[in-house]
Short mmCIF file of C-alpha atoms in Angstrom, two decimals:
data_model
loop_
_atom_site.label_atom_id
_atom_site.label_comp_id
_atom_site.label_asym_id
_atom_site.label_seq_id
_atom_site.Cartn_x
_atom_site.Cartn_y
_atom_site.Cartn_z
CA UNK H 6 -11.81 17.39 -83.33
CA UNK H 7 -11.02 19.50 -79.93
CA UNK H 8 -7.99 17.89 -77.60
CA UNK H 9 -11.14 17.45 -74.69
CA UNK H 10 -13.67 16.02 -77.31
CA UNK H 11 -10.50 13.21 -78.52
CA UNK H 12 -9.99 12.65 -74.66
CA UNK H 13 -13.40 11.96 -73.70
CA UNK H 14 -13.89 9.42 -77.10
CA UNK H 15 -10.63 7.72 -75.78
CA UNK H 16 -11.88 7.23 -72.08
CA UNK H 17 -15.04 6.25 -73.69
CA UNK H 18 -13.62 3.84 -75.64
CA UNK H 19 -11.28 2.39 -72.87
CA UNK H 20 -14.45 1.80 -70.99
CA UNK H 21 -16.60 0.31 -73.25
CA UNK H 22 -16.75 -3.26 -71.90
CA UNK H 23 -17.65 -1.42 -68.39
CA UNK H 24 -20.06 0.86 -69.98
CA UNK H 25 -21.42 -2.24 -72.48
CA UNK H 26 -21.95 -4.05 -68.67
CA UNK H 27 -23.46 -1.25 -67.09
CA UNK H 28 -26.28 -0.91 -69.75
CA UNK H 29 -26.76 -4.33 -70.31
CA UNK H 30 -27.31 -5.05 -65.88
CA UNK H 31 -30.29 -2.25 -66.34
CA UNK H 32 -31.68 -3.74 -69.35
CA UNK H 33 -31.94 -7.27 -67.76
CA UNK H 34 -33.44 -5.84 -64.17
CA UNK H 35 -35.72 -3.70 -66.01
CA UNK H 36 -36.80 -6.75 -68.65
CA UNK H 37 -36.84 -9.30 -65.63
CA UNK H 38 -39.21 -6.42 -63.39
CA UNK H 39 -41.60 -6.62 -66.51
CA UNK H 40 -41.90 -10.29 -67.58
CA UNK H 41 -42.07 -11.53 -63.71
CA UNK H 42 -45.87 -12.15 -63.43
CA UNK H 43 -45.61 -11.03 -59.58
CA UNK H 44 -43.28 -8.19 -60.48
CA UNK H 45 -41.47 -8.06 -57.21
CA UNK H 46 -38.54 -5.60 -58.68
CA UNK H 47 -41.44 -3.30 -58.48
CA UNK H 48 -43.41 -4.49 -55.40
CA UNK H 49 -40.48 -5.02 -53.18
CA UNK H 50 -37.32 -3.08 -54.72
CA UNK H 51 -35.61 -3.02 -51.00
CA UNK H 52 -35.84 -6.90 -50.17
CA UNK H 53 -34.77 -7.77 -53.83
CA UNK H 54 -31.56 -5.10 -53.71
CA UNK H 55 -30.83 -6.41 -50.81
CA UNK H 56 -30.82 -10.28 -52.17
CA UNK H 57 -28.49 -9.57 -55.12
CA UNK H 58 -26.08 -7.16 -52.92
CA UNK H 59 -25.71 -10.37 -50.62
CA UNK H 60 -25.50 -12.46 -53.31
CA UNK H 61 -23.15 -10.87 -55.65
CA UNK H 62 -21.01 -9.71 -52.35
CA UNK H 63 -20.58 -13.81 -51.57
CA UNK H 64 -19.87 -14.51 -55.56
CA UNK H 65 -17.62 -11.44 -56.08
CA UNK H 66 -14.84 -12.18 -53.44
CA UNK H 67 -13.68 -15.11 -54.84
CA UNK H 68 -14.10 -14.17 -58.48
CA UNK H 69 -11.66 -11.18 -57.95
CA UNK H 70 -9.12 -14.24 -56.92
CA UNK H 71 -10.06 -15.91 -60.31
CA UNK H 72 -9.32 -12.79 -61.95
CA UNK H 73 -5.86 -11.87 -60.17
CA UNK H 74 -5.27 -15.33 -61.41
CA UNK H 75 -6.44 -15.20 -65.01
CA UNK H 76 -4.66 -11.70 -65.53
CA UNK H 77 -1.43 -13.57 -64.79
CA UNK H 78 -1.83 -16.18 -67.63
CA UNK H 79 -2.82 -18.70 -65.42
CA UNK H 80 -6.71 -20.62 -64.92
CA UNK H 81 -7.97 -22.24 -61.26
CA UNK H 82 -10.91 -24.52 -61.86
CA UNK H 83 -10.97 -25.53 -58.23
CA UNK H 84 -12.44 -22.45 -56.21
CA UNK H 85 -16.06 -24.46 -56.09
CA UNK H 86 -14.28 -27.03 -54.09
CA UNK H 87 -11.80 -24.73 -52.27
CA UNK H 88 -15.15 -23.52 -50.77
CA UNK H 89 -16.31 -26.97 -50.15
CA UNK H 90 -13.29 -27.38 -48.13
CA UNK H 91 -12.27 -24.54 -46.92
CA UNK H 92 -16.32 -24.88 -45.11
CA UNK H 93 -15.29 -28.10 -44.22
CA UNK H 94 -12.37 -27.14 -42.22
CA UNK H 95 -13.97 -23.88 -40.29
CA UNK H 96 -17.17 -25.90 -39.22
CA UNK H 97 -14.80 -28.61 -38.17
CA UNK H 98 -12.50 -26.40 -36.37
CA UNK H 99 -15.62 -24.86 -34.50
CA UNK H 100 -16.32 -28.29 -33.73
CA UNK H 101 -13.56 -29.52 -32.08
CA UNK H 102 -12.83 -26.40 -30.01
CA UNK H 103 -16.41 -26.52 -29.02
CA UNK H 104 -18.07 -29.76 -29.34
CA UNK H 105 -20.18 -29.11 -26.26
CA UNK H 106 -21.69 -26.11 -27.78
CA UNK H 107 -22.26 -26.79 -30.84
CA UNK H 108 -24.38 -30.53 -30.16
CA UNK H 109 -26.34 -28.37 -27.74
CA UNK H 110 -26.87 -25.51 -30.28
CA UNK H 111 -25.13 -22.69 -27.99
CA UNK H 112 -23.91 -19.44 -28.49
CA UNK H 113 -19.54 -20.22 -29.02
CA UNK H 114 -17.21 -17.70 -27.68
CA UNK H 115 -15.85 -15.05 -29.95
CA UNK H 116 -12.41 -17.14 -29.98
CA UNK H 117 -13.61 -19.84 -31.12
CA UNK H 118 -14.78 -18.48 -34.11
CA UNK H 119 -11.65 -16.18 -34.41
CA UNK H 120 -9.51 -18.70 -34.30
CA UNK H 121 -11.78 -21.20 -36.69
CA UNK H 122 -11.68 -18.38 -39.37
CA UNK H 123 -7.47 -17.63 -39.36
CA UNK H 124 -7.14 -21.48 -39.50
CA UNK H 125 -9.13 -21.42 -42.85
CA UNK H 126 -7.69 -18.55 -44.12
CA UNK H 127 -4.13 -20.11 -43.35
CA UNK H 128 -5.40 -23.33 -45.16
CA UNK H 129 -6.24 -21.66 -47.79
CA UNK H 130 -2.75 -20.01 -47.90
CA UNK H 131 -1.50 -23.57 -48.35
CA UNK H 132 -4.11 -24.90 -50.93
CA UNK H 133 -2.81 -21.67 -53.37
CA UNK H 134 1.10 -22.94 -52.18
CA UNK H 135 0.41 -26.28 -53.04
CA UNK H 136 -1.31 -24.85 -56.51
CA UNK H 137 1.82 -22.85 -57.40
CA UNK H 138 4.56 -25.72 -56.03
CA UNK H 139 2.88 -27.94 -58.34
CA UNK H 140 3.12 -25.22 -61.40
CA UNK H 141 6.65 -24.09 -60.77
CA UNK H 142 8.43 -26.87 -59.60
CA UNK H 143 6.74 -29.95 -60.73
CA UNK H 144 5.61 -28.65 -64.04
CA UNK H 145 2.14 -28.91 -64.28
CA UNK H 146 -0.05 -27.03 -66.88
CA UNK H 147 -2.34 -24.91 -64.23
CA UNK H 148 -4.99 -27.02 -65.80
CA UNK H 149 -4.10 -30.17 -64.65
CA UNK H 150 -2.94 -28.71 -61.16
CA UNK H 151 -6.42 -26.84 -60.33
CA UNK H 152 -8.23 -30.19 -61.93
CA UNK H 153 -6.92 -32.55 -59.36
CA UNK H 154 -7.69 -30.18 -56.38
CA UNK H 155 -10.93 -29.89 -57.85
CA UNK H 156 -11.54 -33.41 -57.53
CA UNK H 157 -9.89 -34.14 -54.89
CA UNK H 158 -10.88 -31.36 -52.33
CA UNK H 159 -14.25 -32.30 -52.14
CA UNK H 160 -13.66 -35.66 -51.34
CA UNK H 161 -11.16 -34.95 -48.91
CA UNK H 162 -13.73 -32.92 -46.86
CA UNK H 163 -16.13 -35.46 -46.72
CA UNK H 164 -13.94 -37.75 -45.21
CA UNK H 165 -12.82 -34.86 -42.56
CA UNK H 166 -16.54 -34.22 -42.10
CA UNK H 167 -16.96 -37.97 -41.60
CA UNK H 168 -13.44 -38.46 -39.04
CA UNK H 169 -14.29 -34.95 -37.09
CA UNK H 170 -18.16 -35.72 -35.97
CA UNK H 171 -16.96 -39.49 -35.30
CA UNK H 172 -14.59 -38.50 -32.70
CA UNK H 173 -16.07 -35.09 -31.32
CA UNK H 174 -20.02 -36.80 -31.63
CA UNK H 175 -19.46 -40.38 -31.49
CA UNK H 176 -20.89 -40.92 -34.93
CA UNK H 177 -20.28 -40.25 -38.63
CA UNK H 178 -22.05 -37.54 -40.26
CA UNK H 179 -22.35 -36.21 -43.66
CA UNK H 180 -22.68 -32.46 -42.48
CA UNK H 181 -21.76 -29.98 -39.74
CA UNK H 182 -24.64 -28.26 -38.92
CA UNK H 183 -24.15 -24.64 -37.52
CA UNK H 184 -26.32 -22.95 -34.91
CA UNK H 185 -24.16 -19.50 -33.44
CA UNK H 186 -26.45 -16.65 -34.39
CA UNK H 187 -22.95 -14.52 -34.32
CA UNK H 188 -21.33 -16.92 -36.76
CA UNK H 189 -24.07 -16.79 -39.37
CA UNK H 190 -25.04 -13.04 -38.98
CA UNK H 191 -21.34 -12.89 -40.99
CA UNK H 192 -23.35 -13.87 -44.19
CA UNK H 193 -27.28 -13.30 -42.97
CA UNK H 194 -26.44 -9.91 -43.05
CA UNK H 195 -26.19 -8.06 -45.79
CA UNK H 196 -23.51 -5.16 -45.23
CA UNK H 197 -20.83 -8.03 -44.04
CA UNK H 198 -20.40 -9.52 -47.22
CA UNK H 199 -20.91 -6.29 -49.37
CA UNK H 200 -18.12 -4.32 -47.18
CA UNK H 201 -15.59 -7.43 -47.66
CA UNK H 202 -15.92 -7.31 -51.56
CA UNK H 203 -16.07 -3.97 -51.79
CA UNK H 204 -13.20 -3.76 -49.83
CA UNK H 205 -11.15 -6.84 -51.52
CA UNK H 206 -12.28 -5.02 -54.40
CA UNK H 207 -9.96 -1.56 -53.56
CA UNK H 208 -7.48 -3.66 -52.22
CA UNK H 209 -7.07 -5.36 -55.44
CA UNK H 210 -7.67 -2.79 -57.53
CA UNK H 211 -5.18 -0.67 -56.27
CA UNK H 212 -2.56 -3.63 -55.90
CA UNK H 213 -3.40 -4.22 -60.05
CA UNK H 214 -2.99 -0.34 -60.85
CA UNK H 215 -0.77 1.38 -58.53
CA UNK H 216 1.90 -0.90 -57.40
CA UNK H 217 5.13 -3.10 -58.93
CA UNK H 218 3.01 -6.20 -58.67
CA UNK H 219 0.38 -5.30 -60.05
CA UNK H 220 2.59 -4.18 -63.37
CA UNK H 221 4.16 -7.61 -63.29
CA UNK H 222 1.27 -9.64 -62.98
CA UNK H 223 0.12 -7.46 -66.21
CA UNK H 224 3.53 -8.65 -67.93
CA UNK H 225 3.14 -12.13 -67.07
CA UNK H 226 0.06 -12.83 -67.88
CA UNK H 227 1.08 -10.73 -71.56
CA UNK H 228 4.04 -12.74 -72.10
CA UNK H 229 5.89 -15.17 -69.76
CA UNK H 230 8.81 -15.73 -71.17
CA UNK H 231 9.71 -11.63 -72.21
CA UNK H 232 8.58 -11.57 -68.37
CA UNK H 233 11.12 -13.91 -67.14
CA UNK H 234 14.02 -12.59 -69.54
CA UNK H 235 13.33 -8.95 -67.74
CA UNK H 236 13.97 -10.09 -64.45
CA UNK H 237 10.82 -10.45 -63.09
CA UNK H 238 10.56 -13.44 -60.81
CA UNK H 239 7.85 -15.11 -62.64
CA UNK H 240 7.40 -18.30 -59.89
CA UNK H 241 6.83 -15.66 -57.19
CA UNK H 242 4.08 -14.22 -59.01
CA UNK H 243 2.24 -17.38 -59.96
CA UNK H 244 2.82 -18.28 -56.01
CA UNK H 245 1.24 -14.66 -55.13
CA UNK H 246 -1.77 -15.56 -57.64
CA UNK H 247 -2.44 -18.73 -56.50
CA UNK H 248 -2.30 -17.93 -53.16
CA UNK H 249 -5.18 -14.51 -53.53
CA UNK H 250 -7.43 -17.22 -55.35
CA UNK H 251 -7.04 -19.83 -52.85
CA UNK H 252 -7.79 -17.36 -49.67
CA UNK H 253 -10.50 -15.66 -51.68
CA UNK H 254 -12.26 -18.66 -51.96
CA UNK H 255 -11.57 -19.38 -48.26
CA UNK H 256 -13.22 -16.50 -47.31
CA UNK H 257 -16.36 -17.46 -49.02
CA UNK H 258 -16.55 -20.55 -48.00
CA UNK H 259 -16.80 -19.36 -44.57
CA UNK H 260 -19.46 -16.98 -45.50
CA UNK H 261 -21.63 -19.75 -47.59
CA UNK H 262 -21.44 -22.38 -44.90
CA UNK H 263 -22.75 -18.77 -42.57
CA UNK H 264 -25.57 -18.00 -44.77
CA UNK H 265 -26.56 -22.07 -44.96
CA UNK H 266 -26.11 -22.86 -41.55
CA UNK H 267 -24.33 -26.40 -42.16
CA UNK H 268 -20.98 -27.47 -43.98
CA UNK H 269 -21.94 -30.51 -46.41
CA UNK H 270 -18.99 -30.46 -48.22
CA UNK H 271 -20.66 -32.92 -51.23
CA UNK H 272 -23.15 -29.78 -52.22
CA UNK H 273 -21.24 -26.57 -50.79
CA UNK H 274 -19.75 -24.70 -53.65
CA UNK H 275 -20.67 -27.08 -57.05
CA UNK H 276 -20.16 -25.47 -59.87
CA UNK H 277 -19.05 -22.17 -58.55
CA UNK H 278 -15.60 -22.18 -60.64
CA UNK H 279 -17.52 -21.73 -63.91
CA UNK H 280 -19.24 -18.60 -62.06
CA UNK H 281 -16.14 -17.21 -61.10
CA UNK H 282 -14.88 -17.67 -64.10
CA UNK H 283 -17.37 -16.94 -66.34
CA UNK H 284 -18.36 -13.53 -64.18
CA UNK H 285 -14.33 -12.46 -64.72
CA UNK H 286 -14.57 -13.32 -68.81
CA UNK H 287 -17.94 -11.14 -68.62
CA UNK H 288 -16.10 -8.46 -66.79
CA UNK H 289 -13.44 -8.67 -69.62
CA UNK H 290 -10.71 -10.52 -68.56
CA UNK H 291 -8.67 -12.39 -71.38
CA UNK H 292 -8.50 -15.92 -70.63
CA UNK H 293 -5.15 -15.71 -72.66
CA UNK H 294 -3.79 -13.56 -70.00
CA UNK H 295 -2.36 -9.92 -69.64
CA UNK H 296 -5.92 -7.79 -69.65
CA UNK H 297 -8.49 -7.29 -67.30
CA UNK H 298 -8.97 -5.56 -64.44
CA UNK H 299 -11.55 -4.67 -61.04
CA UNK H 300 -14.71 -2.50 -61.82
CA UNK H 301 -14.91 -4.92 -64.90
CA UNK H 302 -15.08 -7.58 -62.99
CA UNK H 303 -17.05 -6.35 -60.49
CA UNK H 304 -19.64 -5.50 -63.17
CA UNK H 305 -19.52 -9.00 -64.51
CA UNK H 306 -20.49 -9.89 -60.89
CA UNK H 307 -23.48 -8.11 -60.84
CA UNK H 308 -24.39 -8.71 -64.09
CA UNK H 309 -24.36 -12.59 -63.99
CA UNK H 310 -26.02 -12.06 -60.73
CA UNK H 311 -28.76 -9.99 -62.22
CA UNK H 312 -29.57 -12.94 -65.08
CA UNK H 313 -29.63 -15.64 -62.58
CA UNK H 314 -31.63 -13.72 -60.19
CA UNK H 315 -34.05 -12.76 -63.31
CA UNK H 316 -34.44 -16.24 -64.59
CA UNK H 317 -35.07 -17.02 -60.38
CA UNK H 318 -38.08 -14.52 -61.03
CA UNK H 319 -39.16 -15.91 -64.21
CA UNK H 320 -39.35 -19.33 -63.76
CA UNK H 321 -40.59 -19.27 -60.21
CA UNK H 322 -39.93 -23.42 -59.77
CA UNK H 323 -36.68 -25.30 -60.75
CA UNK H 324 -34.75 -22.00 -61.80
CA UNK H 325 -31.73 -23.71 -60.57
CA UNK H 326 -31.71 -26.73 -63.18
CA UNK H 327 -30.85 -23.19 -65.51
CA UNK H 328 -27.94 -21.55 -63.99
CA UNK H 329 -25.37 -23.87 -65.47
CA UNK H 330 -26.78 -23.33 -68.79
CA UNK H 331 -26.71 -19.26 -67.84
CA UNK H 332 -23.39 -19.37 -66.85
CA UNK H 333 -21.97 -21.59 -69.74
CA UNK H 334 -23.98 -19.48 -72.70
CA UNK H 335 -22.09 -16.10 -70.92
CA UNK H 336 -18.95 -17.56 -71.15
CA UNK H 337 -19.50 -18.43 -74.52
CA UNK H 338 -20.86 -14.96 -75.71
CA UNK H 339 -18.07 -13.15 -73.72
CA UNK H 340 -15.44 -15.05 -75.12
CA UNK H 341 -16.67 -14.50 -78.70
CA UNK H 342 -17.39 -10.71 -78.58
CA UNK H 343 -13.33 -10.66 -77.60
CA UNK H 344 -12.79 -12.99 -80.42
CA UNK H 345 -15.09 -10.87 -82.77
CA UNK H 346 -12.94 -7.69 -81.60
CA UNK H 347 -9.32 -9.32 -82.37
CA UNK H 348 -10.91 -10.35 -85.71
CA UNK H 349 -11.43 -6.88 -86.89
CA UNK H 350 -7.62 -6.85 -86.99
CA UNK H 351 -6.99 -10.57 -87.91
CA UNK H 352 -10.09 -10.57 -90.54
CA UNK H 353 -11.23 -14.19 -89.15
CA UNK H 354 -13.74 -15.73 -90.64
CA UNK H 355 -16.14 -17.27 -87.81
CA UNK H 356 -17.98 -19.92 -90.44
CA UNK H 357 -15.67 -21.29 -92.83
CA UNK H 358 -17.44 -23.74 -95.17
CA UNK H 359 -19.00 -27.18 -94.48
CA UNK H 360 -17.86 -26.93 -90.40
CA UNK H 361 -19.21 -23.59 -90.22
CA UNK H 362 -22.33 -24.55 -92.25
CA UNK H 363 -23.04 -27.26 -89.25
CA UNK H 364 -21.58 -25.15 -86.85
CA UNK H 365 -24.52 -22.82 -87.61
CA UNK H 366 -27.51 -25.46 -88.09
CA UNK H 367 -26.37 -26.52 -84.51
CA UNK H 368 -26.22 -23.20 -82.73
CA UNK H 369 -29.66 -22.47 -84.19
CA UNK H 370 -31.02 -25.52 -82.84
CA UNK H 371 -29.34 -25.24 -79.28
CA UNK H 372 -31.05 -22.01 -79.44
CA UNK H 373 -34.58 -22.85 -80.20
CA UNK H 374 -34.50 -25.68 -77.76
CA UNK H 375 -33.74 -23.51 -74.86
CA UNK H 376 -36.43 -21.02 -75.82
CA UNK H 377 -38.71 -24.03 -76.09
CA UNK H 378 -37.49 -25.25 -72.50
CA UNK H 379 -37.75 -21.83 -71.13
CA UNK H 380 -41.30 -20.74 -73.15
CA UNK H 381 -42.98 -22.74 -76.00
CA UNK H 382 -42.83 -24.46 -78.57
CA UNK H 383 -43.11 -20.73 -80.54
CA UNK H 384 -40.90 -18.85 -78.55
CA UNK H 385 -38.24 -21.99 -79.59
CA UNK H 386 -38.99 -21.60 -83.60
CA UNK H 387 -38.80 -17.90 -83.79
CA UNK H 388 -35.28 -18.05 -81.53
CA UNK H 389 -34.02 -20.57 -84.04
CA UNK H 390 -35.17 -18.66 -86.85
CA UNK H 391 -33.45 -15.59 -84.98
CA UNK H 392 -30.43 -17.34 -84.62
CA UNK H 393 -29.94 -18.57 -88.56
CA UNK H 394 -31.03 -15.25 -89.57
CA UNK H 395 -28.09 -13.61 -86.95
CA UNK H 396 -25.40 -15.75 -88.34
CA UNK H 397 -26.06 -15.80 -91.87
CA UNK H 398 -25.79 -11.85 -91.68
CA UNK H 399 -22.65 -12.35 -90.16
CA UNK H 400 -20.88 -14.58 -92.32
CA UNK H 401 -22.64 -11.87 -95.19
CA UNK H 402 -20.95 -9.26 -93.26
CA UNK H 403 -17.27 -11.26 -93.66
CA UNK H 404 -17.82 -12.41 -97.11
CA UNK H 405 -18.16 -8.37 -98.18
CA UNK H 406 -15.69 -7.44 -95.77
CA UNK H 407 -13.62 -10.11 -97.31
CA UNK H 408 -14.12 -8.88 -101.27
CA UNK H 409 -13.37 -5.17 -100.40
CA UNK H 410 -9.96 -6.18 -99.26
#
């Protein structure tokens, strides 16, 4: 074998998750542009580009905060509600410093929404302080920390939603409706959003690859405590992690409550922490910490984008009812191919006797009942006859791999 022909095999195989991605987003817009009885991939190619761009442009930014965050060792489970309030507190800000023209549905003044926009950014500064102060000091598991913000965010911007429109309006409201055509063109339009994640995406990129922070957050994320014995100031880092997920998700909060015209903190944002994670695991970031990095992710973006959009296309009606399931079945496969690839070393065995006989029956029925829910009643037998077929030539697979040794 040539030195070129070992060097390409290696870069290959460096890239594989990216290249693995790659295929798999043109098998699912090609399989989605065939199956979707009005076939608009094919009828209108420019207005559905143009949808996923925006749409994996507002989910990207604050994934690559997840990720930053994951490839330190640590997890944030509150971005969906960091955007709930982080929305909360721009549309109120526009609201006090221009209660006149936003009742009367007026164009605001370019400072007004300047300074509504650095006061959310700087709150979400303090949301990723408060995240890290509550790691580092008090001695939380970045579980627990993220958990409580994720419950307790939300609420909190109801009840500024609720104290804001009493005293600007005179009477409670549940939501902030939004009106500025300036404002909203931020996430109406489509090259807005795309430039900010593509540039977040160098930014971070470059700060993962190129610089003395990037190497650390690499090294804590591998192994905290060799980390800490090196000299690395390990608190700083989870403080600088914290802090990129917590202004990430700022920033698209501000674009979501843009793109929906109104800031109702109780819907804004559910769910999206799964996304965010789930599109970083895709991408082929180690939820144990210490691997990962950008164009993965930013694949995983457009690929979860791609499936949600092709289900959208599929199902016509009630395609939303699906997502979580989406999202939670990708995490699932994404964390078991990883698993699958440290068991070629380990030689794990995936279905170890009576649990892993049950463990199989039930994974074939989850199976068939979503391909009943999403076809028939056929399309559900032969997925759960797929399935128990799959996994019994797996656990084949181990049992020979098993004898040879």
């Amino acid at each position: 074998m040539s030195g070129e022909t070992g060097l390409a095999r290696r870069m290959l195989g460096g890239a594989r998750t990216e290249i693995g991605l790659a295929i798999s987003i043109v098998v699912v817009v090609l399989l989605t542009a065939w199956i979707d009885s009005q076939h608009n991939y094919w009828h209108q190619p420019a207005a559905s580009a143009r949808d996923i761009v925006r749409q994996a442009s507002l989910l990207g930014i604050f994934t690559l905060g997840s990720a930053v965050v994951i490839i330190a060792g640590g997890i944030d489970l509150s971005p969906g509600s960091v955007i709930a309030f982080s929305g909360t507190v721009c549309a109120s800000l526009l609201l006090l410093l221009a209660p006149e023209q936003m009742e009367s549905a007026q164009p605001l003044g370019a400072w007004v929404i300047g300074a509504a926009i650095a006061g959310t950014i700087v709150v979400g500064f303090l949301i990723g302080t408060l995240h890290a102060w509550l790691i580092t000091v008090v001695g939380l598991p970045p579980f627990i920390a993220t958990l409580a913000t994720l419950v307790g965010l939300r609420s909190l911007g109801r009840s500024v939603v609720s104290e804001v429109t009493l005293l600007t309006l005179g009477n409670k409201r549940t939501q902030i409706d939004l009106f500025d055509p300036s404002f909203r063109y931020l996430a109406t339009s489509v090259w807005i959003p795309a430039v900010m994640f593509l540039a977040l995406a160098v930014f971070t990129s470059i700060l993962l690859s190129r610089t003395v922070i990037g190497r650390h957050l690499y090294a804590l994320g591998g192994n905290e405590e060799a980390a800490r014995l090196s000299g690395i100031r390990t608190d700083r880092l989870k403080w600088f992690a914290y802090c990129v997920g917590s202004i990430t998700s700022s920033i698209a909060g501000i674009l979501y409550i843009a793109d929906q015209s109104v800031a109702a903190p109780e819907t804004l944002g559910r769910g999206y922490e799964l996304n965010a994670i789930a599109a970083a695991v895709v991408g082929g970031c180690s939820l144990q910490g210490g691997i990962g990095n950008v164009p993965g992710t930013v694949l995983g973006v457009i690929f979860l984008r791609v499936v949600i959009d092709g289900v959208a296309k599929i199902i016509k009606t009630g395609a939303d009812v699906y997502e979580g399931m989406i999202v939670g079945v990708l995490v699932v496969i994404a964390v078991a191919i990883s698993q699958l690839r440290e068991a070629g070393a380990a030689r794990k065995e995936f279905f170890p006797g009576a649990l892993g006989a049950v463990s199989a029956v039930t994974l074939a029925l989850l199976a068939a009942l979503v391909a009943a829910l999403l076809g028939s009643r056929g399309y559900g037998v032969a997925a759960g006859v797929m399935a128990i077929t799959a996994i019994g030539g797996v656990k084949l697979w181990q049992q020979r791999r098993a004898a040879r040794l």
